[in-house]
């Protein structure tokens, strides 16, 4: 289900949060298209936090700390990386309007980034929206092999430690399926979402801003 909106003044970060609480998120046709449309998929992608799969080779990479990982230290750089063309993807759905809205959510404390560094260079990362005990993954990027995968592992560790219940991926790709992502019907997703945003909110920053790969894997293993 989609609906289109072209009035920039009507969507604020606060409106965006209310949309997420209803299971709706915005996209754009391209980076150059100033309009947005609202999306509510019939089948929603989620990664069960107690069923997150990590391939043994990736676990070795995470454990080696070949990358250093931080959170919320370079949000604008991460969203810029996600909006830039990537191998196999010449265009993006992240336009300036979306970037501005999510920077606004970041300033409100409802949007977070995970940054992956190599020799002081940002080589990968992801960002998403936090609401209640739900985290809505928006986009990821990488300039080095496995960098975005390492970001996802550290994200899941942080969500587990912080008391999150729902990791929404919007859609399921083969890449996400390898981590355990599944598609669920809209009605079931809505029930999960309602539970996740009710009551005491989770704490994205319960862990330090940077933890080791070994610690991240241990936290995930505890819940799995």
PDB file of C-alpha atoms in Angstrom:
ATOM      1  CA  UNK A   1       0.000   0.000   0.000  1.00  0.00           C
ATOM      2  CA  UNK A   2       1.380   3.428  -0.924  1.00  0.00           C
ATOM      3  CA  UNK A   3       0.133   7.005  -0.783  1.00  0.00           C
ATOM      4  CA  UNK A   4       1.869  10.031  -2.240  1.00  0.00           C
ATOM      5  CA  UNK A   5       2.501  13.386  -0.608  1.00  0.00           C
ATOM      6  CA  UNK A   6       4.217  16.353  -2.188  1.00  0.00           C
ATOM      7  CA  UNK A   7       3.659  19.048   0.442  1.00  0.00           C
ATOM      8  CA  UNK A   8       6.964  19.397   2.235  1.00  0.00           C
ATOM      9  CA  UNK A   9       5.433  21.464   5.039  1.00  0.00           C
ATOM     10  CA  UNK A  10       3.092  18.653   6.116  1.00  0.00           C
ATOM     11  CA  UNK A  11       5.727  16.138   7.216  1.00  0.00           C
ATOM     12  CA  UNK A  12       7.818  16.880  10.287  1.00  0.00           C
ATOM     13  CA  UNK A  13       9.978  14.540  12.376  1.00  0.00           C
ATOM     14  CA  UNK A  14       7.085  14.321  14.856  1.00  0.00           C
ATOM     15  CA  UNK A  15       4.657  13.321  12.093  1.00  0.00           C
ATOM     16  CA  UNK A  16       7.204  10.766  10.937  1.00  0.00           C
ATOM     17  CA  UNK A  17       7.269   9.157  14.394  1.00  0.00           C
ATOM     18  CA  UNK A  18       3.488   8.897  14.410  1.00  0.00           C
ATOM     19  CA  UNK A  19       3.645   7.222  11.007  1.00  0.00           C
ATOM     20  CA  UNK A  20       6.167   4.655  12.267  1.00  0.00           C
ATOM     21  CA  UNK A  21       3.876   3.926  15.214  1.00  0.00           C
ATOM     22  CA  UNK A  22       1.192   3.045  12.650  1.00  0.00           C
ATOM     23  CA  UNK A  23       3.510   0.819  10.603  1.00  0.00           C
ATOM     24  CA  UNK A  24       4.067   3.323   7.774  1.00  0.00           C
ATOM     25  CA  UNK A  25       7.347   4.707   6.439  1.00  0.00           C
ATOM     26  CA  UNK A  26       8.314   7.158   3.660  1.00  0.00           C
ATOM     27  CA  UNK A  27      10.325   6.632   0.497  1.00  0.00           C
ATOM     28  CA  UNK A  28      11.192   8.659  -2.604  1.00  0.00           C
ATOM     29  CA  UNK A  29      11.374   7.511  -6.202  1.00  0.00           C
ATOM     30  CA  UNK A  30      14.958   8.753  -6.494  1.00  0.00           C
ATOM     31  CA  UNK A  31      17.474  11.086  -4.885  1.00  0.00           C
ATOM     32  CA  UNK A  32      16.394  13.851  -7.291  1.00  0.00           C
ATOM     33  CA  UNK A  33      12.638  13.460  -6.730  1.00  0.00           C
ATOM     34  CA  UNK A  34      11.464  16.015  -4.112  1.00  0.00           C
ATOM     35  CA  UNK A  35       8.251  14.138  -3.320  1.00  0.00           C
ATOM     36  CA  UNK A  36       7.697  11.320  -0.858  1.00  0.00           C
ATOM     37  CA  UNK A  37       5.266   8.453  -0.754  1.00  0.00           C
ATOM     38  CA  UNK A  38       4.093   6.489   2.250  1.00  0.00           C
ATOM     39  CA  UNK A  39       4.559   2.723   2.241  1.00  0.00           C
ATOM     40  CA  UNK A  40       2.875  -0.020   4.255  1.00  0.00           C
ATOM     41  CA  UNK A  41       3.917  -3.403   2.795  1.00  0.00           C
ATOM     42  CA  UNK A  42       1.532  -6.350   2.783  1.00  0.00           C
ATOM     43  CA  UNK A  43       4.478  -8.481   3.943  1.00  0.00           C
ATOM     44  CA  UNK A  44       6.904  -6.876   6.376  1.00  0.00           C
ATOM     45  CA  UNK A  45      10.539  -7.842   6.865  1.00  0.00           C
ATOM     46  CA  UNK A  46      11.761  -8.462  10.403  1.00  0.00           C
ATOM     47  CA  UNK A  47      14.831 -10.079  11.942  1.00  0.00           C
ATOM     48  CA  UNK A  48      13.880 -11.997  15.108  1.00  0.00           C
ATOM     49  CA  UNK A  49      16.326 -10.814  17.748  1.00  0.00           C
ATOM     50  CA  UNK A  50      16.417 -14.301  19.277  1.00  0.00           C
ATOM     51  CA  UNK A  51      17.078 -15.872  15.878  1.00  0.00           C
ATOM     52  CA  UNK A  52      19.880 -13.760  14.436  1.00  0.00           C
ATOM     53  CA  UNK A  53      22.244 -15.846  12.307  1.00  0.00           C
ATOM     54  CA  UNK A  54      25.945 -15.056  12.000  1.00  0.00           C
ATOM     55  CA  UNK A  55      28.062 -17.038   9.550  1.00  0.00           C
ATOM     56  CA  UNK A  56      31.274 -18.401  11.054  1.00  0.00           C
ATOM     57  CA  UNK A  57      33.486 -16.378   8.683  1.00  0.00           C
ATOM     58  CA  UNK A  58      31.694 -13.159   9.636  1.00  0.00           C
ATOM     59  CA  UNK A  59      31.941 -14.053  13.337  1.00  0.00           C
ATOM     60  CA  UNK A  60      35.720 -14.356  12.927  1.00  0.00           C
ATOM     61  CA  UNK A  61      35.826 -10.927  11.283  1.00  0.00           C
ATOM     62  CA  UNK A  62      33.741  -9.390  14.069  1.00  0.00           C
ATOM     63  CA  UNK A  63      35.876 -11.040  16.760  1.00  0.00           C
ATOM     64  CA  UNK A  64      39.117  -9.860  15.148  1.00  0.00           C
ATOM     65  CA  UNK A  65      38.156  -6.192  15.559  1.00  0.00           C
ATOM     66  CA  UNK A  66      39.611  -5.479  12.126  1.00  0.00           C
ATOM     67  CA  UNK A  67      37.090  -2.624  12.164  1.00  0.00           C
ATOM     68  CA  UNK A  68      36.320  -0.294  15.024  1.00  0.00           C
ATOM     69  CA  UNK A  69      32.616   0.364  15.578  1.00  0.00           C
ATOM     70  CA  UNK A  70      30.913   3.382  17.147  1.00  0.00           C
ATOM     71  CA  UNK A  71      27.363   4.685  17.440  1.00  0.00           C
ATOM     72  CA  UNK A  72      25.915   8.162  16.940  1.00  0.00           C
ATOM     73  CA  UNK A  73      29.277   9.790  16.236  1.00  0.00           C
ATOM     74  CA  UNK A  74      28.885  10.462  12.479  1.00  0.00           C
ATOM     75  CA  UNK A  75      25.161  10.311  11.718  1.00  0.00           C
ATOM     76  CA  UNK A  76      25.183  12.736   8.792  1.00  0.00           C
ATOM     77  CA  UNK A  77      28.137  10.940   7.206  1.00  0.00           C
ATOM     78  CA  UNK A  78      26.350   7.595   7.512  1.00  0.00           C
ATOM     79  CA  UNK A  79      23.139   8.814   5.901  1.00  0.00           C
ATOM     80  CA  UNK A  80      25.244  10.430   3.152  1.00  0.00           C
ATOM     81  CA  UNK A  81      26.987   7.095   2.616  1.00  0.00           C
ATOM     82  CA  UNK A  82      23.637   5.320   2.397  1.00  0.00           C
ATOM     83  CA  UNK A  83      22.379   7.894  -0.112  1.00  0.00           C
ATOM     84  CA  UNK A  84      25.434   7.640  -2.374  1.00  0.00           C
ATOM     85  CA  UNK A  85      25.544   5.271  -5.381  1.00  0.00           C
ATOM     86  CA  UNK A  86      26.882   1.812  -4.576  1.00  0.00           C
ATOM     87  CA  UNK A  87      28.139  -1.060  -6.747  1.00  0.00           C
ATOM     88  CA  UNK A  88      25.053  -2.529  -8.371  1.00  0.00           C
ATOM     89  CA  UNK A  89      22.900   0.416  -7.244  1.00  0.00           C
ATOM     90  CA  UNK A  90      23.214   3.625  -9.246  1.00  0.00           C
ATOM     91  CA  UNK A  91      20.296   5.418  -7.615  1.00  0.00           C
ATOM     92  CA  UNK A  92      18.794   5.649  -4.149  1.00  0.00           C
ATOM     93  CA  UNK A  93      15.439   6.413  -2.548  1.00  0.00           C
ATOM     94  CA  UNK A  94      17.094   8.788  -0.053  1.00  0.00           C
ATOM     95  CA  UNK A  95      16.459  12.347  -1.250  1.00  0.00           C
ATOM     96  CA  UNK A  96      17.271  15.619   0.527  1.00  0.00           C
ATOM     97  CA  UNK A  97      13.875  15.745   2.167  1.00  0.00           C
ATOM     98  CA  UNK A  98      14.354  12.326   3.708  1.00  0.00           C
ATOM     99  CA  UNK A  99      17.854  13.217   4.855  1.00  0.00           C
ATOM    100  CA  UNK A 100      16.559  16.367   6.550  1.00  0.00           C
ATOM    101  CA  UNK A 101      13.704  14.505   8.254  1.00  0.00           C
ATOM    102  CA  UNK A 102      15.947  11.803   9.669  1.00  0.00           C
ATOM    103  CA  UNK A 103      18.540  14.309  10.835  1.00  0.00           C
ATOM    104  CA  UNK A 104      15.630  15.911  12.696  1.00  0.00           C
ATOM    105  CA  UNK A 105      14.763  12.547  14.245  1.00  0.00           C
ATOM    106  CA  UNK A 106      18.413  12.098  15.226  1.00  0.00           C
ATOM    107  CA  UNK A 107      18.368  15.462  16.971  1.00  0.00           C
ATOM    108  CA  UNK A 108      15.244  14.322  18.863  1.00  0.00           C
ATOM    109  CA  UNK A 109      17.019  11.142  19.965  1.00  0.00           C
ATOM    110  CA  UNK A 110      14.837   8.841  17.856  1.00  0.00           C
ATOM    111  CA  UNK A 111      17.301   8.042  15.081  1.00  0.00           C
ATOM    112  CA  UNK A 112      20.667   6.352  15.493  1.00  0.00           C
ATOM    113  CA  UNK A 113      23.655   5.383  13.411  1.00  0.00           C
ATOM    114  CA  UNK A 114      26.242   2.633  13.666  1.00  0.00           C
ATOM    115  CA  UNK A 115      29.603   3.592  12.156  1.00  0.00           C
ATOM    116  CA  UNK A 116      32.319   1.195  11.009  1.00  0.00           C
ATOM    117  CA  UNK A 117      35.851   2.566  10.758  1.00  0.00           C
ATOM    118  CA  UNK A 118      39.111   1.324   9.272  1.00  0.00           C
ATOM    119  CA  UNK A 119      42.263   3.387   9.779  1.00  0.00           C
ATOM    120  CA  UNK A 120      40.126   6.384  10.800  1.00  0.00           C
ATOM    121  CA  UNK A 121      38.108   6.189   7.571  1.00  0.00           C
ATOM    122  CA  UNK A 122      34.356   5.578   7.614  1.00  0.00           C
ATOM    123  CA  UNK A 123      33.974   2.402   5.534  1.00  0.00           C
ATOM    124  CA  UNK A 124      30.451   1.339   6.396  1.00  0.00           C
ATOM    125  CA  UNK A 125      27.446   1.847   8.585  1.00  0.00           C
ATOM    126  CA  UNK A 126      23.707   1.889   8.978  1.00  0.00           C
ATOM    127  CA  UNK A 127      20.992   4.051  10.477  1.00  0.00           C
ATOM    128  CA  UNK A 128      17.467   3.560  11.730  1.00  0.00           C
ATOM    129  CA  UNK A 129      14.631   4.810  13.909  1.00  0.00           C
ATOM    130  CA  UNK A 130      14.076   3.905  17.550  1.00  0.00           C
ATOM    131  CA  UNK A 131      10.558   4.053  19.009  1.00  0.00           C
ATOM    132  CA  UNK A 132       9.559   2.296  22.200  1.00  0.00           C
ATOM    133  CA  UNK A 133      11.120  -1.162  22.045  1.00  0.00           C
ATOM    134  CA  UNK A 134      11.131  -1.218  18.224  1.00  0.00           C
ATOM    135  CA  UNK A 135      14.020  -0.371  15.912  1.00  0.00           C
ATOM    136  CA  UNK A 136      13.303   0.305  12.241  1.00  0.00           C
ATOM    137  CA  UNK A 137      16.371  -0.307  10.083  1.00  0.00           C
ATOM    138  CA  UNK A 138      16.462   2.192   7.229  1.00  0.00           C
ATOM    139  CA  UNK A 139      19.589   1.702   5.123  1.00  0.00           C
ATOM    140  CA  UNK A 140      23.199   0.559   5.215  1.00  0.00           C
ATOM    141  CA  UNK A 141      26.317   1.012   3.111  1.00  0.00           C
ATOM    142  CA  UNK A 142      29.860  -0.276   2.843  1.00  0.00           C
ATOM    143  CA  UNK A 143      33.135   0.659   1.167  1.00  0.00           C
ATOM    144  CA  UNK A 144      35.042  -2.314   2.600  1.00  0.00           C
ATOM    145  CA  UNK A 145      34.109  -5.981   2.542  1.00  0.00           C
ATOM    146  CA  UNK A 146      31.860  -6.992   5.465  1.00  0.00           C
ATOM    147  CA  UNK A 147      31.696  -3.473   6.896  1.00  0.00           C
ATOM    148  CA  UNK A 148      27.894  -3.201   6.747  1.00  0.00           C
ATOM    149  CA  UNK A 149      27.542  -6.756   8.073  1.00  0.00           C
ATOM    150  CA  UNK A 150      29.727  -5.884  11.041  1.00  0.00           C
ATOM    151  CA  UNK A 151      27.521  -2.830  11.629  1.00  0.00           C
ATOM    152  CA  UNK A 152      24.444  -5.066  11.682  1.00  0.00           C
ATOM    153  CA  UNK A 153      26.021  -7.467  14.183  1.00  0.00           C
ATOM    154  CA  UNK A 154      26.861  -4.595  16.517  1.00  0.00           C
ATOM    155  CA  UNK A 155      23.356  -3.174  16.058  1.00  0.00           C
ATOM    156  CA  UNK A 156      21.724  -6.452  17.080  1.00  0.00           C
ATOM    157  CA  UNK A 157      23.980  -6.730  20.136  1.00  0.00           C
ATOM    158  CA  UNK A 158      22.979  -3.207  21.158  1.00  0.00           C
ATOM    159  CA  UNK A 159      19.262  -3.896  20.616  1.00  0.00           C
ATOM    160  CA  UNK A 160      19.474  -7.053  22.712  1.00  0.00           C
ATOM    161  CA  UNK A 161      21.318  -5.286  25.514  1.00  0.00           C
ATOM    162  CA  UNK A 162      18.929  -2.332  25.443  1.00  0.00           C
ATOM    163  CA  UNK A 163      15.722  -4.336  25.780  1.00  0.00           C
ATOM    164  CA  UNK A 164      14.386  -4.050  22.231  1.00  0.00           C
ATOM    165  CA  UNK A 165      11.771  -6.527  21.013  1.00  0.00           C
ATOM    166  CA  UNK A 166      11.383  -5.755  17.307  1.00  0.00           C
ATOM    167  CA  UNK A 167      13.914  -5.217  14.517  1.00  0.00           C
ATOM    168  CA  UNK A 168      12.022  -4.091  11.420  1.00  0.00           C
ATOM    169  CA  UNK A 169      13.878  -4.358   8.093  1.00  0.00           C
ATOM    170  CA  UNK A 170      10.889  -3.157   6.006  1.00  0.00           C
ATOM    171  CA  UNK A 171      11.618  -5.657   3.230  1.00  0.00           C
ATOM    172  CA  UNK A 172      13.553  -8.925   3.025  1.00  0.00           C
ATOM    173  CA  UNK A 173      16.476  -9.334   0.642  1.00  0.00           C
ATOM    174  CA  UNK A 174      18.598 -12.446   0.183  1.00  0.00           C
ATOM    175  CA  UNK A 175      21.348 -10.621   2.065  1.00  0.00           C
ATOM    176  CA  UNK A 176      19.057 -10.057   5.077  1.00  0.00           C
ATOM    177  CA  UNK A 177      17.570 -13.533   4.811  1.00  0.00           C
ATOM    178  CA  UNK A 178      21.029 -14.964   5.504  1.00  0.00           C
ATOM    179  CA  UNK A 179      20.866 -13.266   8.925  1.00  0.00           C
ATOM    180  CA  UNK A 180      17.471 -14.782   9.700  1.00  0.00           C
ATOM    181  CA  UNK A 181      15.124 -12.136   8.273  1.00  0.00           C
ATOM    182  CA  UNK A 182      11.584 -13.329   7.563  1.00  0.00           C
ATOM    183  CA  UNK A 183       8.443 -11.855   6.049  1.00  0.00           C
ATOM    184  CA  UNK A 184       5.326 -11.606   8.187  1.00  0.00           C
ATOM    185  CA  UNK A 185       1.777 -10.516   7.238  1.00  0.00           C
ATOM    186  CA  UNK A 186       0.731  -6.955   7.944  1.00  0.00           C
ATOM    187  CA  UNK A 187      -1.772  -7.905  10.660  1.00  0.00           C
ATOM    188  CA  UNK A 188       0.802  -9.920  12.615  1.00  0.00           C
ATOM    189  CA  UNK A 189       3.368  -7.158  12.192  1.00  0.00           C
ATOM    190  CA  UNK A 190       0.918  -4.573  13.536  1.00  0.00           C
ATOM    191  CA  UNK A 191       0.338  -6.705  16.653  1.00  0.00           C
ATOM    192  CA  UNK A 192       4.096  -7.028  17.208  1.00  0.00           C
ATOM    193  CA  UNK A 193       4.547  -3.294  16.661  1.00  0.00           C
ATOM    194  CA  UNK A 194       1.761  -2.354  19.079  1.00  0.00           C
ATOM    195  CA  UNK A 195       3.398  -4.490  21.771  1.00  0.00           C
ATOM    196  CA  UNK A 196       6.844  -3.056  21.080  1.00  0.00           C
ATOM    197  CA  UNK A 197       5.857   0.608  21.328  1.00  0.00           C
ATOM    198  CA  UNK A 198       3.710   0.212  24.469  1.00  0.00           C
ATOM    199  CA  UNK A 199       5.144   0.546  27.946  1.00  0.00           C
ATOM    200  CA  UNK A 200       8.697   1.267  29.001  1.00  0.00           C
ATOM    201  CA  UNK A 201      10.939   2.218  26.041  1.00  0.00           C
ATOM    202  CA  UNK A 202      14.195   0.415  25.307  1.00  0.00           C
ATOM    203  CA  UNK A 203      17.578   2.072  25.804  1.00  0.00           C
ATOM    204  CA  UNK A 204      19.712   2.240  22.661  1.00  0.00           C
ATOM    205  CA  UNK A 205      22.629   3.669  24.636  1.00  0.00           C
ATOM    206  CA  UNK A 206      22.670   1.133  27.464  1.00  0.00           C
ATOM    207  CA  UNK A 207      26.014  -0.141  26.170  1.00  0.00           C
ATOM    208  CA  UNK A 208      29.060   2.128  25.828  1.00  0.00           C
ATOM    209  CA  UNK A 209      29.358   3.958  22.511  1.00  0.00           C
ATOM    210  CA  UNK A 210      31.947   1.409  21.375  1.00  0.00           C
ATOM    211  CA  UNK A 211      32.323  -2.247  22.378  1.00  0.00           C
ATOM    212  CA  UNK A 212      34.550  -5.060  21.152  1.00  0.00           C
ATOM    213  CA  UNK A 213      33.440  -7.625  18.624  1.00  0.00           C
ATOM    214  CA  UNK A 214      33.858 -10.376  21.219  1.00  0.00           C
ATOM    215  CA  UNK A 215      31.474  -8.588  23.574  1.00  0.00           C
ATOM    216  CA  UNK A 216      28.952  -8.031  20.775  1.00  0.00           C
ATOM    217  CA  UNK A 217      28.949 -11.722  19.858  1.00  0.00           C
ATOM    218  CA  UNK A 218      28.593 -12.742  23.508  1.00  0.00           C
ATOM    219  CA  UNK A 219      25.526 -10.531  23.953  1.00  0.00           C
ATOM    220  CA  UNK A 220      23.890 -12.009  20.847  1.00  0.00           C
ATOM    221  CA  UNK A 221      24.692 -15.576  21.965  1.00  0.00           C
ATOM    222  CA  UNK A 222      22.992 -14.954  25.326  1.00  0.00           C
ATOM    223  CA  UNK A 223      19.663 -14.178  23.655  1.00  0.00           C
ATOM    224  CA  UNK A 224      19.964 -16.774  20.884  1.00  0.00           C
TER     225      UNK A 224
END
